[in-house]
CSV table of C-alpha atoms in Angstrom, one decimal:
chain,number,residue,atom,x,y,z
A,1,MET,CA,73.9,-65.6,59.3
A,2,ALA,CA,72.3,-69.0,58.9
A,3,SER,CA,73.6,-72.0,57.0
A,4,ALA,CA,72.2,-75.4,55.9
A,5,ALA,CA,73.9,-78.5,54.4
A,6,THR,CA,72.4,-81.4,52.5
A,7,GLU,CA,74.1,-84.7,51.7
A,8,ASN,CA,73.1,-86.9,48.7
A,9,GLY,CA,73.2,-90.6,49.5
A,10,GLY,CA,76.4,-90.4,51.4
A,11,ALA,CA,78.3,-88.8,48.5
A,12,ASP,CA,80.8,-86.1,49.0
A,13,HIS,CA,78.7,-83.4,47.3
A,14,VAL,CA,77.6,-80.8,49.8
A,15,VAL,CA,75.3,-77.8,49.0
A,16,GLN,CA,75.4,-75.0,51.5
A,17,LEU,CA,72.7,-72.2,51.5
A,18,SER,CA,73.6,-69.0,53.3
A,19,VAL,CA,71.2,-66.1,54.0
A,20,ARG,CA,72.6,-62.7,55.0
A,21,GLU,CA,70.4,-59.9,56.4
A,22,ALA,CA,71.1,-56.5,54.8
A,23,SER,CA,71.9,-53.6,57.0
A,24,PRO,CA,69.6,-50.5,57.0
A,25,SER,CA,72.3,-48.3,55.3
A,26,GLU,CA,72.5,-50.7,52.4
A,27,ILE,CA,68.7,-50.8,51.9
A,28,GLY,CA,68.5,-47.0,51.8
A,29,ALA,CA,71.3,-46.8,49.2
A,30,GLY,CA,69.5,-49.4,47.0
A,31,GLU,CA,66.2,-47.6,47.0
A,32,ALA,CA,67.9,-44.3,46.1
A,33,SER,CA,69.7,-45.8,43.1
A,34,GLU,CA,66.4,-47.4,41.9
A,35,SER,CA,64.5,-44.1,42.2
A,36,GLU,CA,67.3,-42.3,40.2
A,37,GLU,CA,66.9,-44.9,37.4
A,38,ILE,CA,63.1,-44.7,37.3
A,39,SER,CA,62.6,-40.9,37.8
A,40,PRO,CA,63.6,-39.9,34.2
A,41,LEU,CA,60.8,-42.0,32.8
A,42,LEU,CA,58.2,-40.5,35.1
A,43,THR,CA,59.1,-36.8,34.9
A,44,GLN,CA,58.3,-35.9,31.2
A,45,ALA,CA,55.8,-33.2,31.7
A,46,GLU,CA,57.4,-31.1,29.0
A,47,ARG,CA,56.7,-33.8,26.3
A,48,PRO,CA,53.3,-33.9,24.6
A,49,LYS,CA,51.0,-36.7,25.8
A,50,ILE,CA,49.7,-38.9,23.0
A,51,ASN,CA,47.1,-41.5,23.4
A,52,ILE,CA,44.4,-43.1,21.2
A,53,PHE,CA,42.0,-40.3,21.9
A,54,THR,CA,44.3,-37.6,20.6
A,55,VAL,CA,45.3,-39.3,17.4
A,56,SER,CA,43.5,-37.9,14.3
A,57,TYR,CA,42.1,-40.0,11.6
A,58,PRO,CA,42.1,-38.0,8.3
A,59,ARG,CA,40.1,-40.6,6.3
A,60,ARG,CA,37.1,-40.3,8.6
A,61,LYS,CA,36.7,-36.5,8.4
A,62,PRO,CA,34.6,-36.3,5.3
A,63,ARG,CA,32.1,-38.8,6.6
A,64,ASP,CA,31.9,-37.0,10.0
A,65,GLN,CA,31.4,-33.7,8.2
A,66,VAL,CA,28.5,-35.2,6.1
A,67,THR,CA,27.0,-36.6,9.2
A,68,ARG,CA,27.2,-33.3,11.0
A,69,LEU,CA,25.7,-31.4,8.1
A,70,THR,CA,22.8,-33.9,7.9
A,71,GLU,CA,22.2,-33.6,11.7
A,72,VAL,CA,22.2,-29.8,11.4
A,73,GLU,CA,19.7,-29.8,8.5
A,74,THR,CA,17.5,-32.3,10.3
A,75,SER,CA,17.6,-30.2,13.4
A,76,LEU,CA,16.7,-27.1,11.4
A,77,VAL,CA,13.7,-28.8,9.9
A,78,THR,CA,12.7,-30.1,13.3
A,79,GLN,CA,13.0,-26.7,14.9
A,80,PHE,CA,10.9,-25.1,12.1
A,81,ALA,CA,8.2,-27.8,12.5
A,82,VAL,CA,8.2,-27.3,16.3
A,83,TRP,CA,8.1,-23.5,15.9
A,84,VAL,CA,5.1,-23.7,13.4
A,85,TRP,CA,3.3,-26.2,15.6
A,86,SER,CA,3.5,-24.4,19.0
A,87,GLY,CA,6.6,-22.1,19.1
A,88,SER,CA,5.0,-18.9,18.0
A,89,ARG,CA,2.1,-16.7,18.7
A,90,TYR,CA,1.3,-17.0,14.9
A,91,SER,CA,1.3,-20.8,15.1
A,92,GLY,CA,-2.5,-21.0,14.6
A,93,LEU,CA,-2.4,-18.9,11.4
A,94,LEU,CA,0.7,-20.7,10.1
A,95,CYS,CA,-1.0,-24.1,10.7
A,96,MET,CA,-4.0,-23.0,8.7
A,97,ALA,CA,-1.8,-21.7,5.9
A,98,LEU,CA,0.0,-25.1,5.8
A,99,SER,CA,-3.4,-26.9,5.7
A,100,SER,CA,-4.6,-24.8,2.8
A,101,THR,CA,-1.3,-25.3,1.0
A,102,ILE,CA,-1.6,-29.0,1.4
A,103,TYR,CA,-5.1,-29.0,0.0
A,104,PHE,CA,-3.8,-27.0,-2.9
A,105,LEU,CA,-1.1,-29.6,-3.4
A,106,MET,CA,-3.7,-32.3,-3.4
A,107,GLY,CA,-5.4,-30.6,-6.4
A,108,VAL,CA,-2.1,-30.3,-8.1
A,109,VAL,CA,-1.3,-34.0,-7.7
A,110,SER,CA,-4.8,-34.9,-9.0
A,111,ASN,CA,-4.4,-32.7,-12.1
A,112,VAL,CA,-0.8,-33.7,-12.9
A,113,PHE,CA,-1.0,-37.5,-12.2
A,114,SER,CA,-4.1,-38.5,-14.1
A,115,VAL,CA,-5.5,-41.8,-12.9
A,116,GLN,CA,-8.5,-44.0,-13.8
A,117,SER,CA,-11.9,-42.9,-13.0
A,118,ILE,CA,-12.7,-43.7,-9.4
A,119,PRO,CA,-16.2,-43.1,-7.9
A,120,LEU,CA,-16.5,-40.3,-5.3
A,121,PHE,CA,-17.7,-42.5,-2.5
A,122,GLU,CA,-14.8,-44.9,-3.1
A,123,THR,CA,-12.3,-42.0,-3.1
A,124,ALA,CA,-13.8,-40.7,0.2
A,125,PHE,CA,-13.6,-44.2,1.7
A,126,THR,CA,-9.9,-44.5,0.8
A,127,ARG,CA,-9.0,-41.1,2.2
A,128,CYS,CA,-11.0,-41.6,5.4
A,129,THR,CA,-9.5,-45.0,6.0
A,130,ILE,CA,-6.0,-43.6,5.6
A,131,ILE,CA,-6.9,-40.7,8.0
A,132,LEU,CA,-8.3,-43.3,10.5
A,133,VAL,CA,-5.1,-45.5,10.4
A,134,SER,CA,-2.7,-42.6,10.5
A,135,SER,CA,-4.4,-40.9,13.4
A,136,TYR,CA,-4.6,-44.2,15.3
A,137,VAL,CA,-0.9,-44.8,14.9
A,138,TRP,CA,-0.2,-41.2,16.0
A,139,LEU,CA,-2.3,-41.6,19.1
A,140,ARG,CA,-0.6,-44.9,20.0
A,141,LYS,CA,2.9,-43.6,19.4
A,142,THR,CA,2.3,-40.5,21.6
A,143,GLY,CA,0.6,-42.5,24.3
A,144,GLN,CA,-2.7,-40.5,24.1
A,145,PRO,CA,-6.0,-42.2,24.9
A,146,ILE,CA,-7.7,-43.6,21.8
A,147,ARG,CA,-11.3,-42.9,23.0
A,148,GLY,CA,-10.4,-39.4,24.2
A,149,LEU,CA,-11.0,-37.9,27.6
A,150,ALA,CA,-14.3,-38.7,29.2
A,151,ASN,CA,-15.4,-35.0,29.4
A,152,VAL,CA,-14.9,-34.5,25.6
A,153,ARG,CA,-16.3,-37.7,24.1
A,154,TYR,CA,-19.7,-36.1,23.4
A,155,LEU,CA,-17.9,-33.3,21.5
A,156,LEU,CA,-15.9,-35.9,19.5
A,157,ILE,CA,-19.0,-37.9,18.6
A,158,SER,CA,-20.8,-34.7,17.6
A,159,ARG,CA,-17.9,-33.6,15.5
A,160,ALA,CA,-17.8,-37.0,13.7
A,161,LEU,CA,-21.5,-36.9,12.9
A,162,VAL,CA,-21.6,-33.3,11.7
A,163,GLY,CA,-18.4,-33.7,9.7
A,164,TYR,CA,-19.7,-36.8,8.0
A,165,PHE,CA,-23.0,-35.1,7.1
A,166,SER,CA,-20.9,-32.2,5.6
A,167,LEU,CA,-18.8,-34.6,3.6
A,168,MET,CA,-21.7,-36.6,2.2
A,169,SER,CA,-23.6,-33.4,1.3
A,170,PHE,CA,-20.5,-32.0,-0.5
A,171,ILE,CA,-20.2,-35.3,-2.5
A,172,TYR,CA,-23.8,-35.1,-3.5
A,173,CYS,CA,-23.3,-31.4,-4.5
A,174,ILE,CA,-20.3,-32.3,-6.7
A,175,GLN,CA,-22.4,-35.1,-8.4
A,176,ARG,CA,-25.3,-32.7,-9.2
A,177,LEU,CA,-23.7,-29.4,-9.8
A,178,PRO,CA,-20.9,-28.1,-12.1
A,179,LEU,CA,-17.6,-28.3,-10.3
A,180,SER,CA,-17.0,-24.6,-10.2
A,181,GLN,CA,-20.4,-24.0,-8.5
A,182,ALA,CA,-19.7,-26.8,-6.0
A,183,ILE,CA,-16.3,-25.3,-5.2
A,184,LEU,CA,-17.9,-21.8,-4.8
A,185,LEU,CA,-20.4,-23.2,-2.3
A,186,SER,CA,-17.7,-25.0,-0.4
A,187,PHE,CA,-15.9,-21.6,0.1
A,188,THR,CA,-18.9,-20.3,2.0
A,189,THR,CA,-17.8,-22.7,4.8
A,190,PRO,CA,-15.3,-20.2,6.4
A,191,ILE,CA,-18.1,-17.6,6.5
A,192,MET,CA,-20.5,-20.1,8.1
A,193,ALA,CA,-17.8,-21.2,10.5
A,194,SER,CA,-17.3,-17.6,11.7
A,195,VAL,CA,-21.0,-17.1,12.1
A,196,MET,CA,-21.4,-20.4,14.0
A,197,ALA,CA,-18.5,-19.6,16.2
A,198,ARG,CA,-20.2,-16.3,17.2
A,199,ILE,CA,-23.4,-18.3,18.1
A,200,ILE,CA,-22.0,-21.5,19.6
A,201,LEU,CA,-18.6,-20.5,21.0
A,202,HIS,CA,-19.5,-16.8,21.7
A,203,GLU,CA,-16.4,-15.6,19.9
A,204,LYS,CA,-16.2,-11.9,19.1
A,205,LEU,CA,-16.3,-10.8,15.5
A,206,LYS,CA,-14.3,-7.6,15.0
A,207,ILE,CA,-14.7,-5.3,12.0
A,208,ALA,CA,-11.3,-6.4,10.7
A,209,ASP,CA,-12.4,-10.0,10.8
A,210,ILE,CA,-15.6,-9.3,9.0
A,211,GLY,CA,-13.8,-7.2,6.4
A,212,GLY,CA,-11.3,-9.9,5.8
A,213,LEU,CA,-13.9,-12.5,5.2
A,214,VAL,CA,-15.9,-10.3,2.9
A,215,CYS,CA,-12.9,-9.3,0.9
A,216,SER,CA,-11.7,-12.9,0.5
A,217,PHE,CA,-15.2,-14.1,-0.6
A,218,PHE,CA,-15.5,-11.3,-3.1
A,219,GLY,CA,-12.2,-12.4,-4.5
A,220,VAL,CA,-13.6,-16.0,-4.9
A,221,LEU,CA,-16.7,-14.5,-6.7
A,222,PHE,CA,-14.4,-12.6,-9.1
A,223,ILE,CA,-12.5,-15.8,-9.8
A,224,PHE,CA,-15.5,-17.9,-10.6
A,225,ARG,CA,-17.8,-15.2,-12.0
A,226,GLY,CA,-17.1,-16.0,-15.7
A,227,VAL,CA,-17.6,-19.7,-15.2
A,228,LEU,CA,-20.8,-19.2,-13.4
A,229,THR,CA,-22.2,-16.8,-16.1
A,230,THR,CA,-21.3,-19.4,-18.8
A,231,GLN,CA,-22.9,-22.3,-17.0
A,232,GLY,CA,-25.9,-20.3,-16.0
A,233,GLY,CA,-27.1,-20.2,-19.6
A,234,ILE,CA,-27.7,-23.9,-19.7
A,235,VAL,CA,-31.2,-23.6,-18.2
A,236,ASN,CA,-32.3,-21.2,-20.9
A,237,ASN,CA,-31.6,-23.9,-23.6
A,238,GLY,CA,-34.1,-26.4,-22.1
A,239,GLU,CA,-37.7,-26.7,-23.2
A,240,GLY,CA,-40.9,-27.3,-21.3
A,241,SER,CA,-40.9,-29.6,-18.4
A,242,ASN,CA,-37.2,-30.7,-18.8
A,243,ALA,CA,-36.0,-27.2,-18.1
A,244,TYR,CA,-38.3,-26.9,-15.1
A,245,ALA,CA,-37.1,-30.3,-13.7
A,246,TRP,CA,-33.5,-29.4,-14.3
A,247,LYS,CA,-34.0,-26.1,-12.6
A,248,SER,CA,-35.7,-27.8,-9.6
A,249,ASN,CA,-32.9,-30.3,-9.2
A,250,HIS,CA,-30.3,-27.5,-9.6
A,251,ILE,CA,-31.9,-25.5,-6.8
A,252,TYR,CA,-32.1,-28.6,-4.6
A,253,ALA,CA,-28.4,-29.3,-5.2
A,254,ILE,CA,-27.6,-25.7,-4.3
A,255,LEU,CA,-29.5,-26.1,-1.0
A,256,VAL,CA,-27.7,-29.3,-0.3
A,257,GLY,CA,-24.4,-27.4,-0.9
A,258,LEU,CA,-25.4,-24.7,1.5
A,259,PHE,CA,-26.3,-27.4,4.1
A,260,SER,CA,-22.8,-28.8,3.6
A,261,ALA,CA,-21.3,-25.4,4.3
A,262,ILE,CA,-23.4,-24.9,7.4
A,263,THR,CA,-22.6,-28.3,8.8
A,264,GLY,CA,-18.9,-27.7,7.9
A,265,GLY,CA,-19.0,-24.5,9.9
A,266,VAL,CA,-20.5,-26.2,12.9
A,267,SER,CA,-17.9,-29.0,12.5
A,268,TYR,CA,-15.2,-26.3,12.8
A,269,CYS,CA,-16.7,-25.1,16.1
A,270,LEU,CA,-16.8,-28.6,17.4
A,271,ILE,CA,-13.2,-29.2,16.4
A,272,ARG,CA,-12.1,-26.1,18.2
A,273,ALA,CA,-14.0,-27.0,21.3
A,274,GLY,CA,-12.9,-30.6,21.3
A,275,ALA,CA,-9.3,-29.8,20.6
A,276,LYS,CA,-9.1,-27.2,23.4
A,277,ALA,CA,-10.9,-29.4,25.9
A,278,SER,CA,-8.6,-32.4,25.2
A,279,ASP,CA,-5.5,-30.2,24.8
A,280,GLN,CA,-4.6,-32.0,21.5
A,281,PRO,CA,-6.1,-32.0,18.0
A,282,MET,CA,-5.6,-35.6,17.0
A,283,ALA,CA,-8.6,-37.0,18.8
A,284,THR,CA,-10.9,-34.9,16.6
A,285,VAL,CA,-9.3,-36.3,13.5
A,286,PHE,CA,-9.5,-39.9,14.8
A,287,SER,CA,-13.1,-39.6,15.8
A,288,PHE,CA,-14.0,-38.4,12.3
A,289,GLY,CA,-12.2,-41.3,10.7
A,290,VAL,CA,-13.9,-43.8,13.0
A,291,LEU,CA,-17.3,-42.8,11.7
A,292,ALA,CA,-16.6,-41.6,8.2
A,293,SER,CA,-14.5,-44.6,7.0
A,294,PRO,CA,-17.0,-47.4,7.5
A,295,ALA,CA,-19.9,-45.2,6.5
A,296,ALA,CA,-18.2,-44.1,3.3
A,297,GLY,CA,-17.4,-47.8,2.6
A,298,ILE,CA,-21.1,-48.8,3.0
A,299,CYS,CA,-22.2,-46.0,0.7
A,300,SER,CA,-19.5,-47.0,-1.9
A,301,PHE,CA,-20.8,-50.5,-2.1
A,302,ALA,CA,-24.5,-49.6,-1.8
A,303,PHE,CA,-24.8,-46.7,-4.3
A,304,GLU,CA,-21.9,-47.1,-6.7
A,305,ASP,CA,-20.1,-49.9,-8.6
A,306,PHE,CA,-16.8,-50.6,-6.9
A,307,VAL,CA,-13.8,-50.1,-9.1
A,308,PHE,CA,-10.6,-51.9,-8.2
A,309,PRO,CA,-7.8,-49.4,-8.8
A,310,GLY,CA,-4.5,-50.4,-10.5
A,311,LEU,CA,-1.1,-50.0,-9.0
A,312,TYR,CA,-0.4,-46.5,-10.4
A,313,SER,CA,-3.9,-45.3,-9.2
A,314,SER,CA,-3.4,-46.9,-5.8
A,315,VAL,CA,-0.1,-45.1,-5.3
A,316,VAL,CA,-1.7,-41.7,-6.2
A,317,MET,CA,-4.7,-42.4,-4.0
A,318,LEU,CA,-2.3,-43.3,-1.1
A,319,ILE,CA,-0.4,-40.1,-1.5
A,320,LEU,CA,-3.6,-38.0,-1.6
A,321,GLY,CA,-4.8,-39.8,1.5
A,322,VAL,CA,-1.6,-39.0,3.4
A,323,LEU,CA,-1.8,-35.4,2.3
A,324,ALA,CA,-5.4,-35.2,3.4
A,325,PHE,CA,-4.4,-36.6,6.8
A,326,PHE,CA,-1.8,-33.9,7.4
A,327,ALA,CA,-4.2,-31.2,6.1
A,328,GLU,CA,-6.8,-32.3,8.6
A,329,VAL,CA,-4.2,-32.3,11.4
A,330,PHE,CA,-3.0,-28.8,10.7
A,331,LEU,CA,-6.6,-27.6,10.3
A,332,ALA,CA,-7.5,-29.0,13.8
A,333,ARG,CA,-4.3,-27.5,15.3
A,334,ALA,CA,-5.1,-24.1,13.8
A,335,LEU,CA,-8.6,-24.2,15.2
A,336,GLN,CA,-7.3,-25.2,18.6
A,337,LEU,CA,-4.8,-22.3,18.8
A,338,GLU,CA,-6.6,-19.4,17.0
A,339,LYS,CA,-9.9,-17.8,16.8
A,340,THR,CA,-12.2,-19.3,14.1
A,341,SER,CA,-12.8,-16.2,12.1
A,342,LYS,CA,-9.1,-15.5,11.6
A,343,VAL,CA,-8.0,-19.0,10.6
A,344,ALA,CA,-11.1,-19.3,8.4
A,345,ASN,CA,-10.0,-16.2,6.4
A,346,VAL,CA,-6.6,-17.8,5.8
A,347,GLN,CA,-8.3,-20.8,4.3
A,348,PHE,CA,-9.2,-18.7,1.2
A,349,MET,CA,-5.6,-18.7,0.1
A,350,GLU,CA,-6.2,-22.1,-1.4
A,351,ALA,CA,-8.4,-20.5,-4.2
A,352,ALA,CA,-5.7,-17.9,-4.9
A,353,LEU,CA,-2.9,-20.5,-5.1
A,354,SER,CA,-5.0,-22.7,-7.4
A,355,GLN,CA,-5.6,-19.8,-9.8
A,356,LEU,CA,-2.0,-18.7,-9.8
A,357,TRP,CA,-0.8,-22.2,-10.4
A,358,GLY,CA,-3.2,-22.5,-13.3
A,359,ILE,CA,-2.0,-19.3,-14.8
A,360,GLY,CA,1.7,-20.0,-14.3
A,361,TRP,CA,1.9,-23.8,-15.0
A,362,LEU,CA,-1.2,-24.7,-17.1
A,363,SER,CA,-1.0,-21.6,-19.2
A,364,VAL,CA,-4.6,-20.5,-18.4
A,365,ALA,CA,-5.4,-17.1,-19.8
A,366,PRO,CA,-4.9,-14.5,-17.0
A,367,SER,CA,-8.2,-12.7,-17.2
A,368,PHE,CA,-8.7,-9.4,-15.4
A,369,ARG,CA,-11.3,-10.9,-13.1
A,370,ARG,CA,-9.1,-13.7,-12.0
A,371,LEU,CA,-6.2,-11.4,-11.2
A,372,VAL,CA,-8.4,-9.1,-9.2
A,373,GLY,CA,-9.9,-12.0,-7.3
A,374,CYS,CA,-6.4,-13.4,-6.5
A,375,LEU,CA,-5.3,-9.9,-5.4
A,376,LEU,CA,-8.2,-9.4,-3.1
A,377,ILE,CA,-7.6,-12.8,-1.4
A,378,VAL,CA,-3.8,-12.1,-1.1
A,379,ILE,CA,-4.4,-8.7,0.4
A,380,SER,CA,-7.0,-10.0,2.9
A,381,VAL,CA,-4.8,-12.9,4.0
A,382,CYS,CA,-1.8,-10.7,4.4
A,383,CYS,CA,-3.7,-8.2,6.5
A,384,THR,CA,-4.9,-11.1,8.7
A,385,MET,CA,-1.4,-12.3,9.2
A,386,TYR,CA,-0.1,-8.8,9.8
A,387,ILE,CA,-2.7,-8.0,12.4
A,388,GLY,CA,-1.9,-11.3,14.0
A,389,PRO,CA,-3.9,-13.1,16.7
A,390,ASP,CA,-5.9,-11.4,19.4
A,391,LYS,CA,-4.3,-10.9,22.8
A,392,GLU,CA,-7.0,-12.9,24.5
A,393,ALA,CA,-6.7,-15.9,22.1
A,394,ASN,CA,-5.2,-19.0,23.7
């Protein structure tokens, strides 16, 4: 024991501090008593543990459920898009079916939403510009080279030139021929593409492929036969040199339309070669836009009077341009994945969809020839889809 004393200025007050060391037995007894007091608070395993992570919040359940449903729907759409793009051995055929459907929807939008009269070159310039900008953004977002790989640049340049010649020839054909005849000539492009693929790409043409193309083209002939017969009588009403001049210009326009189909077929082959060599289809779309957009703009200002569209017409033209971009992308992807003759036959479904929509929505008289033509196209396309891609197709 130790003690200390302190005196305050000589006063009688004395403070004494004493310190006593505890014995080991007393220390052990104190720790035991403390452990007995704390132990009931620590041993509660039988009671449920509740913390902030296990508490439920009923008010947030509906919002969480809506969020989860939205995520599920988005994931399903994404999975379907990925499956169509590259997740199936039928992806090439499905991409061409989507491309033809989008082209059909472009015709529907043009017929339903009537806009002011826009010159053809100006329309082509608008769509090519939208294709150019959209493909450029796509390439930048995905980190792909804008100029393409060095070993495929000549293919991309050739594709752009040939595709532009095909587009300009088709515009001339529309200006000089009745619309039905111009459309009929444009549907010879799949046949030309199959023939050119046999010559340029050395693709094998099987009997089933030839039969499908012939069946589909006969379906197109059945659809447009009545219109062609009616419009063919115009020449007989002319007299003298006027009839001869009209006939000469008509034949020249038909030859230009055939040239458009041939160059379109060659363009399909170049798209397939360029897309396979670069392992992605977007470069072929971008190369076409780089050449076609400024060239169409020059032709628009040089050969036609520029018409400034209104707000309503601009919105419709923007929608058509975006649809044209996706149609071109799916077309290039289809040619990249599948043999040309097979995807070219699927392209005929656009004609059948247009006729069926006209019969069902526009109340067009369902003539026997139109129904037979649509039936031939549907049977041909379904057989192509059922047979599926060739085993050697990449």
